[in-house]
Amino acid sequence: MVGILLASVQALVNFAWLPAYPFWSVIVIAFDVLVIYALAVHGRETKAFGGGDIL
């Protein structure tokens, strides 16, 4: 959850930088979307196998 939250905040912040650095901002936003997707899918897989507990 923390990783998804941080990647979401970073993607929103990069929207502010879009006029100044359009190419770089689009790349970072796309990477953030991939990170959010990967963390969300991995979280579902962990719950499907009965995991999710740290200890």
PDB file of C-alpha atoms in Angstrom:
ATOM      1  CA  MET A   1       0.000   0.000   0.000  1.00  0.00           C
ATOM      2  CA  VAL A   2       2.813   2.424   0.803  1.00  0.00           C
ATOM      3  CA  GLY A   3       4.518   1.812  -2.537  1.00  0.00           C
ATOM      4  CA  ILE A   4       1.297   2.369  -4.455  1.00  0.00           C
ATOM      5  CA  LEU A   5       0.632   5.554  -2.504  1.00  0.00           C
ATOM      6  CA  LEU A   6       4.137   6.933  -3.099  1.00  0.00           C
ATOM      7  CA  ALA A   7       4.078   6.099  -6.808  1.00  0.00           C
ATOM      8  CA  SER A   8       0.670   7.777  -7.113  1.00  0.00           C
ATOM      9  CA  VAL A   9       1.926  10.930  -5.404  1.00  0.00           C
ATOM     10  CA  GLN A  10       4.990  10.989  -7.640  1.00  0.00           C
ATOM     11  CA  ALA A  11       2.827  10.634 -10.759  1.00  0.00           C
ATOM     12  CA  LEU A  12       0.629  13.529  -9.627  1.00  0.00           C
ATOM     13  CA  VAL A  13       3.651  15.711  -8.881  1.00  0.00           C
ATOM     14  CA  ASN A  14       5.040  15.007 -12.343  1.00  0.00           C
ATOM     15  CA  PHE A  15       1.870  16.461 -13.866  1.00  0.00           C
ATOM     16  CA  ALA A  16       3.022  19.800 -12.431  1.00  0.00           C
ATOM     17  CA  TRP A  17       6.373  19.432 -14.224  1.00  0.00           C
ATOM     18  CA  LEU A  18       4.724  18.488 -17.539  1.00  0.00           C
ATOM     19  CA  PRO A  19       4.942  21.991 -19.094  1.00  0.00           C
ATOM     20  CA  ALA A  20       8.628  22.377 -18.190  1.00  0.00           C
ATOM     21  CA  TYR A  21       9.868  18.864 -18.995  1.00  0.00           C
ATOM     22  CA  PRO A  22       7.247  17.153 -21.168  1.00  0.00           C
ATOM     23  CA  PHE A  23       9.308  14.191 -22.387  1.00  0.00           C
ATOM     24  CA  TRP A  24      10.826  13.364 -19.006  1.00  0.00           C
ATOM     25  CA  SER A  25       7.519  13.777 -17.170  1.00  0.00           C
ATOM     26  CA  VAL A  26       5.702  11.420 -19.529  1.00  0.00           C
ATOM     27  CA  ILE A  27       8.423   8.800 -19.063  1.00  0.00           C
ATOM     28  CA  VAL A  28       8.277   9.062 -15.263  1.00  0.00           C
ATOM     29  CA  ILE A  29       4.462   8.969 -15.214  1.00  0.00           C
ATOM     30  CA  ALA A  30       4.475   5.855 -17.422  1.00  0.00           C
ATOM     31  CA  PHE A  31       7.023   4.224 -15.109  1.00  0.00           C
ATOM     32  CA  ASP A  32       4.877   5.104 -12.085  1.00  0.00           C
ATOM     33  CA  VAL A  33       1.854   3.485 -13.720  1.00  0.00           C
ATOM     34  CA  LEU A  34       3.892   0.313 -14.314  1.00  0.00           C
ATOM     35  CA  VAL A  35       5.073   0.308 -10.696  1.00  0.00           C
ATOM     36  CA  ILE A  36       1.511   0.735  -9.409  1.00  0.00           C
ATOM     37  CA  TYR A  37       0.316  -2.096 -11.661  1.00  0.00           C
ATOM     38  CA  ALA A  38       3.152  -4.407 -10.590  1.00  0.00           C
ATOM     39  CA  LEU A  39       2.566  -3.761  -6.893  1.00  0.00           C
ATOM     40  CA  ALA A  40      -1.188  -4.256  -7.222  1.00  0.00           C
ATOM     41  CA  VAL A  41      -0.838  -7.536  -9.145  1.00  0.00           C
ATOM     42  CA  HIS A  42       1.791  -8.859  -6.765  1.00  0.00           C
ATOM     43  CA  GLY A  43      -0.441  -8.012  -3.805  1.00  0.00           C
ATOM     44  CA  ARG A  44      -3.321 -10.018  -5.305  1.00  0.00           C
ATOM     45  CA  GLU A  45      -1.012 -12.982  -5.960  1.00  0.00           C
ATOM     46  CA  THR A  46       0.215 -12.910  -2.379  1.00  0.00           C
ATOM     47  CA  LYS A  47      -3.344 -12.951  -1.020  1.00  0.00           C
ATOM     48  CA  ALA A  48      -4.324 -15.753  -3.445  1.00  0.00           C
ATOM     49  CA  PHE A  49      -1.612 -18.000  -2.000  1.00  0.00           C
ATOM     50  CA  GLY A  50      -2.649 -17.280   1.584  1.00  0.00           C
ATOM     51  CA  GLY A  51       0.293 -15.002   2.287  1.00  0.00           C
ATOM     52  CA  GLY A  52       0.438 -11.340   2.971  1.00  0.00           C
ATOM     53  CA  ASP A  53       1.554 -11.579   6.572  1.00  0.00           C
ATOM     54  CA  ILE A  54       5.061 -10.375   7.300  1.00  0.00           C
ATOM     55  CA  LEU A  55       5.581 -12.575  10.321  1.00  0.00           C
TER      56      LEU A  55
END
